[in-house]
């Protein structure tokens, strides 16, 4: 059972990813991002063109190395991040685009290239509608020796919002993906953008309840930023959408966390992007300041992850 603390000694109003990794592995573990050439079915015309309306050409990541083989990227990132964060064990993170949209043999080769001695986990960024059984079968076999996590882009649990942002799938596809991944022993991390213009505070709360009911293992929250040249930026410049204030975003995060199962790991509560590539990001604040403010609000007001978690869920899981 996860116990969250807001004492002065241990101010942890939600279950942080870093704490989860220490709980699981007994030491510091850090993610090593890997960048591959790829695309998505809503970029190449299979489902749609252009991708999600908020997504730039990097396919969802600004932090990857620009080039190099998988092993080269692992080595360079291991040296850099291992030294900086004093980590000796790592998670290989295939971060950008839809990694399971690659041919099966290519996908297998990519994964096998990271199975090195100090790698304890594999995280794979993908879409919920791009998970054929053969890929899940392969990943399921790896769960005996590695922590395997699918990072599924969902962003919103409202089908109308998913249509507006050109996701190319609905909530049902995400539910199906979670259920099938769990059948293979694979963890699921749900990516959510809580301040999309077509969603409300009530939608954020509903999303927390849905993800809790599905028993996803992890959530990664992201605030909306406007990448230059994207359709989302064009909508904003044309006055067709409005952006939430920082305070409203923070309230959505806190309310989401209050209704989230306290056993679910929280990988992130705010995003970050390079200033040169965005029109709007983090209300001209540093990401860590917004992060710290959310923590301070939760601690000072005693608003904890799971504080309003549905009692029916709690009763169903009391023996977990």
Coordinates of C-alpha atoms in Angstrom, one line a residue, residues 39-49 98 101 127 129-130 167:
X39 CA 6.2 8.4 -38.1
X40 CA 2.6 7.9 -37.0
X41 CA -0.4 6.6 -38.9
X42 CA -2.1 10.0 -38.5
X43 CA 1.0 11.6 -40.1
X44 CA 1.5 9.4 -43.2
X45 CA -2.0 9.3 -44.5
X46 CA -3.0 5.9 -43.1
X47 CA -5.5 7.6 -40.8
X48 CA -4.8 11.2 -41.4
X49 CA -2.1 13.7 -42.4
X98 CA 4.9 5.6 -32.7
X101 CA 4.3 1.3 -36.1
X127 CA -0.4 4.8 -29.8
X129 CA -4.3 1.8 -31.9
X130 CA -0.9 0.5 -33.0
X167 CA -5.6 11.7 -32.7

